[in-house]
PDB file of C-alpha atoms in Angstrom:
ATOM      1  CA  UNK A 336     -24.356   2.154  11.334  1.00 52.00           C
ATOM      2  CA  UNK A 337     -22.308   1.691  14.375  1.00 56.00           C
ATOM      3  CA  UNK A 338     -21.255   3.385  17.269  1.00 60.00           C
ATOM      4  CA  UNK A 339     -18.229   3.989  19.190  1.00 61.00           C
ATOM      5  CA  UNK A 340     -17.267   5.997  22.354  1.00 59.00           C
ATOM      6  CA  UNK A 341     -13.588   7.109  22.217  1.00 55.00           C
ATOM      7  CA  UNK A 342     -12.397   9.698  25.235  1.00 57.00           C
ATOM      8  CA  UNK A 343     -16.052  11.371  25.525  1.00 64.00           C
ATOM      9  CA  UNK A 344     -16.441  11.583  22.145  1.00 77.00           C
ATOM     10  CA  UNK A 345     -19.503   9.438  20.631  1.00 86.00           C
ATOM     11  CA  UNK A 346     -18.277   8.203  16.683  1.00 86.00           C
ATOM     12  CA  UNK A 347     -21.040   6.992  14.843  1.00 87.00           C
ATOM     13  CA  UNK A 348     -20.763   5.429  10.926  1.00 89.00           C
ATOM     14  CA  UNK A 349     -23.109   6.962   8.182  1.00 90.00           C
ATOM     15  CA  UNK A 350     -23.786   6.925   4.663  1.00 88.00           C
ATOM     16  CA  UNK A 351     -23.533  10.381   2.566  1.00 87.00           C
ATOM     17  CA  UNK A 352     -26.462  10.938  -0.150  1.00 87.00           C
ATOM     18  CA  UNK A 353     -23.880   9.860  -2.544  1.00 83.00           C
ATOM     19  CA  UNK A 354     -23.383   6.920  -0.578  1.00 84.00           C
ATOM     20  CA  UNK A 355     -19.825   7.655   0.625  1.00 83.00           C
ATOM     21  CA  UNK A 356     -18.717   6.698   3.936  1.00 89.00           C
ATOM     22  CA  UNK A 357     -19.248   9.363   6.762  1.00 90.00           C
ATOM     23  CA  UNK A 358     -18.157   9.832  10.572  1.00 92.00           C
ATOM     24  CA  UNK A 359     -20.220  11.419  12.791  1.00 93.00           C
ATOM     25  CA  UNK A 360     -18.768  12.985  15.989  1.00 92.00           C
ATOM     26  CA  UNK A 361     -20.207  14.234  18.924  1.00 91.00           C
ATOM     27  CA  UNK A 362     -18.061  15.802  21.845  1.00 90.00           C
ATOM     28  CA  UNK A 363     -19.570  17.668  24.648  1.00 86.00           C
ATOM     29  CA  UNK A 364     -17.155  20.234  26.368  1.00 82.00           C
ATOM     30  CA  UNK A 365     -17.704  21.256  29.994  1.00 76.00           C
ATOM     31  CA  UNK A 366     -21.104  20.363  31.317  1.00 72.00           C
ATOM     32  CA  UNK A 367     -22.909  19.766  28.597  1.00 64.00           C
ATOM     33  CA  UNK A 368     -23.184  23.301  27.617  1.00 78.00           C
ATOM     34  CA  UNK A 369     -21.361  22.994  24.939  1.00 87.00           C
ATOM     35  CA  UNK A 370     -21.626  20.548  22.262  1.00 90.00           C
ATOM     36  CA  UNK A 371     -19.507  19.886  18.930  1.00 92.00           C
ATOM     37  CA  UNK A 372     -20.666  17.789  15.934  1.00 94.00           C
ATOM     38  CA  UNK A 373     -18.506  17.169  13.303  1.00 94.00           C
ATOM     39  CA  UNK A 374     -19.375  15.315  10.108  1.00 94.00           C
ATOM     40  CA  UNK A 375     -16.206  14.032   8.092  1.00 92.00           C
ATOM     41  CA  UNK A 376     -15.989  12.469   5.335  1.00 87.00           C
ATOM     42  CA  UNK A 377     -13.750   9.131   5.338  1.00 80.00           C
ATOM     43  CA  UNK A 378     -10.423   9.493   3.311  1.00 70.00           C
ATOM     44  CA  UNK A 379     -10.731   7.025   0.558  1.00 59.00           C
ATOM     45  CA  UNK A 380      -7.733   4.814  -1.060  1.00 57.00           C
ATOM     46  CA  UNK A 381      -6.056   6.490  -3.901  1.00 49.00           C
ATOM     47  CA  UNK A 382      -7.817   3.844  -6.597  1.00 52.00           C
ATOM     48  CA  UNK A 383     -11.070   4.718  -5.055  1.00 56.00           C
ATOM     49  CA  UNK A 384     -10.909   8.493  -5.354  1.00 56.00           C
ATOM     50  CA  UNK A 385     -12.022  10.706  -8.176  1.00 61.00           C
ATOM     51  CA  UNK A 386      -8.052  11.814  -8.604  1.00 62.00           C
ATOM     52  CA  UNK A 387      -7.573   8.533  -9.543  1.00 60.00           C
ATOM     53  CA  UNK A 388      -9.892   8.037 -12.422  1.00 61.00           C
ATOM     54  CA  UNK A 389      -9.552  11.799 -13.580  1.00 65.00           C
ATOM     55  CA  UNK A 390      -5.137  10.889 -13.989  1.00 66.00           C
ATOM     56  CA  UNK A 391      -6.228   7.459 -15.709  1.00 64.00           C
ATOM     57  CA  UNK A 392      -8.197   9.417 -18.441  1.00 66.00           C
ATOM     58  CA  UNK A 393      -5.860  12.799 -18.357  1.00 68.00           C
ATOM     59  CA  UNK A 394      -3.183   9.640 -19.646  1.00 65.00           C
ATOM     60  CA  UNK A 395      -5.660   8.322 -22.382  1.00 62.00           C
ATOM     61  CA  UNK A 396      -6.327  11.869 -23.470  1.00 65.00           C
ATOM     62  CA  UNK A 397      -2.571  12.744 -23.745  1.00 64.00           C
ATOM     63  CA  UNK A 398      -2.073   9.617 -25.321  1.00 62.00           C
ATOM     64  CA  UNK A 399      -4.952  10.674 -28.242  1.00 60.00           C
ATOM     65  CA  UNK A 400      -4.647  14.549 -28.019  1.00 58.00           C
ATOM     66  CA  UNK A 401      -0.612  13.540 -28.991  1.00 59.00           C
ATOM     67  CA  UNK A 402      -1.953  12.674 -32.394  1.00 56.00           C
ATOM     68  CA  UNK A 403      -4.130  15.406 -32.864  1.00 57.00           C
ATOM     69  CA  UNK A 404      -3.867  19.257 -33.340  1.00 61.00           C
ATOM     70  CA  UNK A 405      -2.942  21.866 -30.836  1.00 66.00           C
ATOM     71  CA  UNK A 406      -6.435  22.973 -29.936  1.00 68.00           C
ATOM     72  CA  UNK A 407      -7.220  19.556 -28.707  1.00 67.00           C
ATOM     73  CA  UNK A 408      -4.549  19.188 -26.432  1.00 67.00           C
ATOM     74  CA  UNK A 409      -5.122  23.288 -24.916  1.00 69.00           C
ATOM     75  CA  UNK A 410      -8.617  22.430 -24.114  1.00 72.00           C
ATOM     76  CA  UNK A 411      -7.871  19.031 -22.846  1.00 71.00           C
ATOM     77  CA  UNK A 412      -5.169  20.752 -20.204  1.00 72.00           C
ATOM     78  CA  UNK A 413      -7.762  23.877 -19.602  1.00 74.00           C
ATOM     79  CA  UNK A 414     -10.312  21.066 -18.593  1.00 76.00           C
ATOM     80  CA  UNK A 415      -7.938  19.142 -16.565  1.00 74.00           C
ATOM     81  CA  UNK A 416      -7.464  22.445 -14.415  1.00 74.00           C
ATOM     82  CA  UNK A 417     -11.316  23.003 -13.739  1.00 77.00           C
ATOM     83  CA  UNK A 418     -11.537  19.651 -12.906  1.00 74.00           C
ATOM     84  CA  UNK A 419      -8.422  20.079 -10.122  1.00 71.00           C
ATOM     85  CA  UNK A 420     -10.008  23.280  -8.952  1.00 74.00           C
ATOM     86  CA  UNK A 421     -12.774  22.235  -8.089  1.00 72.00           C
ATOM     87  CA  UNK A 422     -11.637  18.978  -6.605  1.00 68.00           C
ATOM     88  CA  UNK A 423      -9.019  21.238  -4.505  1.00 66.00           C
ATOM     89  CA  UNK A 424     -11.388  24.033  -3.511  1.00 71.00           C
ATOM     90  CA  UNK A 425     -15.027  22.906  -3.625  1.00 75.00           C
ATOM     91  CA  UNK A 426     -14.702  19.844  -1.884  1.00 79.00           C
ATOM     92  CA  UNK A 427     -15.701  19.966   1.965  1.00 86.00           C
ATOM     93  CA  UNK A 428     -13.487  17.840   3.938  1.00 88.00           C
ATOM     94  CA  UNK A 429     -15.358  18.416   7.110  1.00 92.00           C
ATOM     95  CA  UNK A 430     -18.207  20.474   8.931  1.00 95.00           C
ATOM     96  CA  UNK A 431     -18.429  21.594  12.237  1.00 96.00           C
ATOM     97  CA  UNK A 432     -21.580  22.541  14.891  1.00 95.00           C
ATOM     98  CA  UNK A 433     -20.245  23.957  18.008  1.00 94.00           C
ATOM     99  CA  UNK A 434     -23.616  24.328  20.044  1.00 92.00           C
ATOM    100  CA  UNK A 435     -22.968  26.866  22.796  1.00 89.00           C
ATOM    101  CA  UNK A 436     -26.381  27.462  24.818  1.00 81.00           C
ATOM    102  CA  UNK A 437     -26.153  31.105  26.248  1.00 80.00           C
ATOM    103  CA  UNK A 438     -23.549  32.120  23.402  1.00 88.00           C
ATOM    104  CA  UNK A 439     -25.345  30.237  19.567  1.00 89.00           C
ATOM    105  CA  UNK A 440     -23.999  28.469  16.740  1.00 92.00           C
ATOM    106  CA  UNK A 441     -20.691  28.585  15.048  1.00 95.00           C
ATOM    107  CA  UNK A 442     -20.810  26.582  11.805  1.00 95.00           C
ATOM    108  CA  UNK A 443     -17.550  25.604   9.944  1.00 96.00           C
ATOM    109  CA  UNK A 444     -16.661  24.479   6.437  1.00 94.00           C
ATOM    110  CA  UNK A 445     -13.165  22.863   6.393  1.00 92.00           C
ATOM    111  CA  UNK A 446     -12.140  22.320   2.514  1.00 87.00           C
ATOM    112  CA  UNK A 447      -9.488  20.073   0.867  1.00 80.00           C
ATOM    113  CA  UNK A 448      -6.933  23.187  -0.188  1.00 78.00           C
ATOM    114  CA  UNK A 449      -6.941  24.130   3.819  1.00 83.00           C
ATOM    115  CA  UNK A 450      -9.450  26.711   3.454  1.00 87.00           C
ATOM    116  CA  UNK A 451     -12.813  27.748   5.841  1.00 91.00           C
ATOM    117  CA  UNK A 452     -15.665  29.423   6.044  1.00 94.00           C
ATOM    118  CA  UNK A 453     -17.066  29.940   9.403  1.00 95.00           C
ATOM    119  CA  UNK A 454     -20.696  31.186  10.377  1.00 94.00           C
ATOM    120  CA  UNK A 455     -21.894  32.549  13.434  1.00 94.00           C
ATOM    121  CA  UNK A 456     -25.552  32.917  14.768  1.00 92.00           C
ATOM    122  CA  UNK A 457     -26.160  34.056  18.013  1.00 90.00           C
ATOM    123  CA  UNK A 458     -28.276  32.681  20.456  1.00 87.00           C
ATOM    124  CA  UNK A 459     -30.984  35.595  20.290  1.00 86.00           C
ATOM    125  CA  UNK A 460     -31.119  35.082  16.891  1.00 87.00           C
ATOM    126  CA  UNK A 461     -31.775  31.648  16.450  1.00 86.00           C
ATOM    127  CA  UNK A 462     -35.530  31.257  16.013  1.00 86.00           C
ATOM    128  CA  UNK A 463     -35.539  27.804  15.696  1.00 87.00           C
ATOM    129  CA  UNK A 464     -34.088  24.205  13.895  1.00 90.00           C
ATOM    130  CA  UNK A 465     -35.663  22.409  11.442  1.00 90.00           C
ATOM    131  CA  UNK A 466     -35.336  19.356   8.923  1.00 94.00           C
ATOM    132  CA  UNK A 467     -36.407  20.149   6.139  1.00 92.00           C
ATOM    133  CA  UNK A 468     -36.807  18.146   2.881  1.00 91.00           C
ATOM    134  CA  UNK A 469     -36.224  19.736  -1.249  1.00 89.00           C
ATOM    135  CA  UNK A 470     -36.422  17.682  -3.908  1.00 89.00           C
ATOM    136  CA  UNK A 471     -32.968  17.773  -6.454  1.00 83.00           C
ATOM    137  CA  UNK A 472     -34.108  16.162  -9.594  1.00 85.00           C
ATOM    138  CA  UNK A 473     -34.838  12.869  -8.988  1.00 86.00           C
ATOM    139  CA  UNK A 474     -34.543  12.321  -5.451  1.00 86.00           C
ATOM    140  CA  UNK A 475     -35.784  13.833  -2.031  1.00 88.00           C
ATOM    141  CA  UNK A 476     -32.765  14.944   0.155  1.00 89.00           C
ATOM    142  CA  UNK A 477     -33.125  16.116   3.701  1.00 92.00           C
ATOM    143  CA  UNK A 478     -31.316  19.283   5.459  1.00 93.00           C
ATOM    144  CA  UNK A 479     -30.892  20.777   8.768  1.00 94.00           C
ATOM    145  CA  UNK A 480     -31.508  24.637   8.897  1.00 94.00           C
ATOM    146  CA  UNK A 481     -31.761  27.168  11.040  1.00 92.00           C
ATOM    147  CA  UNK A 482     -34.317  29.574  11.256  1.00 91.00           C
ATOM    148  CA  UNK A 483     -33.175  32.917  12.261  1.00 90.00           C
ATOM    149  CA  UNK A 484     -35.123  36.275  13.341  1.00 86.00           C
ATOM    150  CA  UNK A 485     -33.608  39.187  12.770  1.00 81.00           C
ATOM    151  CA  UNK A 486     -31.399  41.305  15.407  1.00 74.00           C
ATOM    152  CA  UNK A 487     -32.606  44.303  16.625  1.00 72.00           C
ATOM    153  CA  UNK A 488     -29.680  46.115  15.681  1.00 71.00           C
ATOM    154  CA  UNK A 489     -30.114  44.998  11.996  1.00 66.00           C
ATOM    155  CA  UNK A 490     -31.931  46.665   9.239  1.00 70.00           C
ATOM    156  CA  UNK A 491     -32.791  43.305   7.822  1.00 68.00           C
ATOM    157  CA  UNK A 492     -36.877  42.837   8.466  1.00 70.00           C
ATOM    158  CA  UNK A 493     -37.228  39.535   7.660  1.00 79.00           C
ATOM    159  CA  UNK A 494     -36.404  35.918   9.292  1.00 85.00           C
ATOM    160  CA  UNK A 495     -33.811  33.648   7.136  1.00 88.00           C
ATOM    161  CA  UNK A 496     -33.168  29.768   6.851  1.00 91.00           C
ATOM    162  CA  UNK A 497     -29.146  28.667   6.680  1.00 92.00           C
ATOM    163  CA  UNK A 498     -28.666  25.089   5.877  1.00 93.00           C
ATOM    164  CA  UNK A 499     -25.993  23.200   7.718  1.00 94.00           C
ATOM    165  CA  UNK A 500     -24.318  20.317   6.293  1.00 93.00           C
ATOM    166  CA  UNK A 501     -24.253  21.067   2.835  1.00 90.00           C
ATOM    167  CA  UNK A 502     -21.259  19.859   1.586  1.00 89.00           C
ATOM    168  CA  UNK A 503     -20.892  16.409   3.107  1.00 90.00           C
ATOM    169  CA  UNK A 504     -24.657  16.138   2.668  1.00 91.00           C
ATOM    170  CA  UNK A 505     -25.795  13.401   5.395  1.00 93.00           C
ATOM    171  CA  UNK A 506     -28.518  11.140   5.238  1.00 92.00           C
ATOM    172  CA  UNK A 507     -31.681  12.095   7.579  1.00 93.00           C
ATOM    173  CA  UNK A 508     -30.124   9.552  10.273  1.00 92.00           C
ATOM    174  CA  UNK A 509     -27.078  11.206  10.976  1.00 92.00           C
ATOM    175  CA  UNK A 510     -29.493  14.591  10.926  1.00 93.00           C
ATOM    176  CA  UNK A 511     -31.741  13.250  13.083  1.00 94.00           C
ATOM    177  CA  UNK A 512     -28.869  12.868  15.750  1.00 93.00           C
ATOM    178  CA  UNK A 513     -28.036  16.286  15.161  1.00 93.00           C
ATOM    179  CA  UNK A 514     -31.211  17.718  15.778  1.00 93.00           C
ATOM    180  CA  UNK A 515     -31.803  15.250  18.839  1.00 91.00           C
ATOM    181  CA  UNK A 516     -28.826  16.390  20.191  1.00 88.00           C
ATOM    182  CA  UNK A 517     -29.465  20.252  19.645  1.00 87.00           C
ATOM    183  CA  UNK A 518     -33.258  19.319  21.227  1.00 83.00           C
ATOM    184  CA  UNK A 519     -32.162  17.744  23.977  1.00 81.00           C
ATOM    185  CA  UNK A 520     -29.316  20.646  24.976  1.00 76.00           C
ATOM    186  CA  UNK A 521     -32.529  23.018  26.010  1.00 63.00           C
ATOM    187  CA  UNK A 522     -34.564  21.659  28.223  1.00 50.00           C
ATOM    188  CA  UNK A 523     -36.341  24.443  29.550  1.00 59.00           C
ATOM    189  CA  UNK A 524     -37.037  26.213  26.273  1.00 52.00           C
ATOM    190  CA  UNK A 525     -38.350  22.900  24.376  1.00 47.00           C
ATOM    191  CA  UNK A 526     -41.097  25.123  23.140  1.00 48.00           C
ATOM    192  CA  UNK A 527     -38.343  27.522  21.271  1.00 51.00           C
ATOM    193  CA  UNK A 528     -36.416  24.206  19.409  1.00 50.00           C
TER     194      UNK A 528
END
């Protein structure tokens, strides 16, 4: 893990869950009222990525579906499409926290195809933040969520949990930063986060 301070912003190295390379950034705007954390993952070399592998056995399966009947080769080709799909649409790039203290939380999903999905919880609604841990199989992963109570204007009766981070999925260091960070932004209402 290391850490670097480029123009205000504090970069700090972190393993994924999957054990890829991540960057965490933190960059405070204004007076530290506002804070943004991004989590990105790091580009990897072409022989190093799944696109890689995935063309190197598309080749092979050309190579043997060549030989064999139709069908073979139509599924192969309706596989290889799923397989880009998801690569192109699924994958997170990058998430975003923008911490705003009288305003709330704006969380953005930035994907691989240019897509994003943006979520916004305002600060009356945000109950408080938690790490949590759920078990996925065979391992324990960690996730920061926020607990929200519901608006007064909404019909909804009943508090909900959003997970951040899910796509780049850091380790419970680069969490704990997070939640540090979002701690130590409200001082006076410690007793609400």
């Amino acid at each position: 893990m290391m850490d670097i301070l480029f123009d205000g912003e504090k970069i700090s190295q972190h393993e994924s869950v999957n054990g890829h390379i991540i960057l965490l950034r933190k960059r405070t705007i204004g007076k530290s009222v506002c804070v943004e954390y991004t989590v990105q993952k790091e580009n990897l070399p072409l022989y190093k990525s799944g696109i890689f592998h995935l063309l190197s056995v598309s080749v092979l399966l050309l190579s043997v579906s060549a030989y064999a009947s139709s069908l073979l080769g139509i599924l192969f080709f309706a596989l290889l499409g799923l397989i880009l799909f998801y690569i192109l649409f699924w994958d997170v790039e990058k998430e975003v926290l923008l911490v705003t203290v009288p305003l709330g939380l704006q969380f953005t999903s930035f994907f691989k195809s240019g897509q994003q999905t943006t979520c916004y919880i305002p600060w009356h609604c945000v109950k408080d933040v938690y790490i949590i841990e759920t078990v996925s199989f065979h391992r324990v992963l960690y996730n920061l969520v926020v607990l929200t109570q519901p608006d007064q204007d909404s019909k909804q009766s009943s508090q909900k949990l959003i997970p951040l981070f899910q796509g780049t999925k850091p380790r419970i260091s680069c969490l704990e930063k997070i939640y540090q960070g979002i701690y130590d932004l409200f001082p006076e209402e410690n007793s609400k986060i």
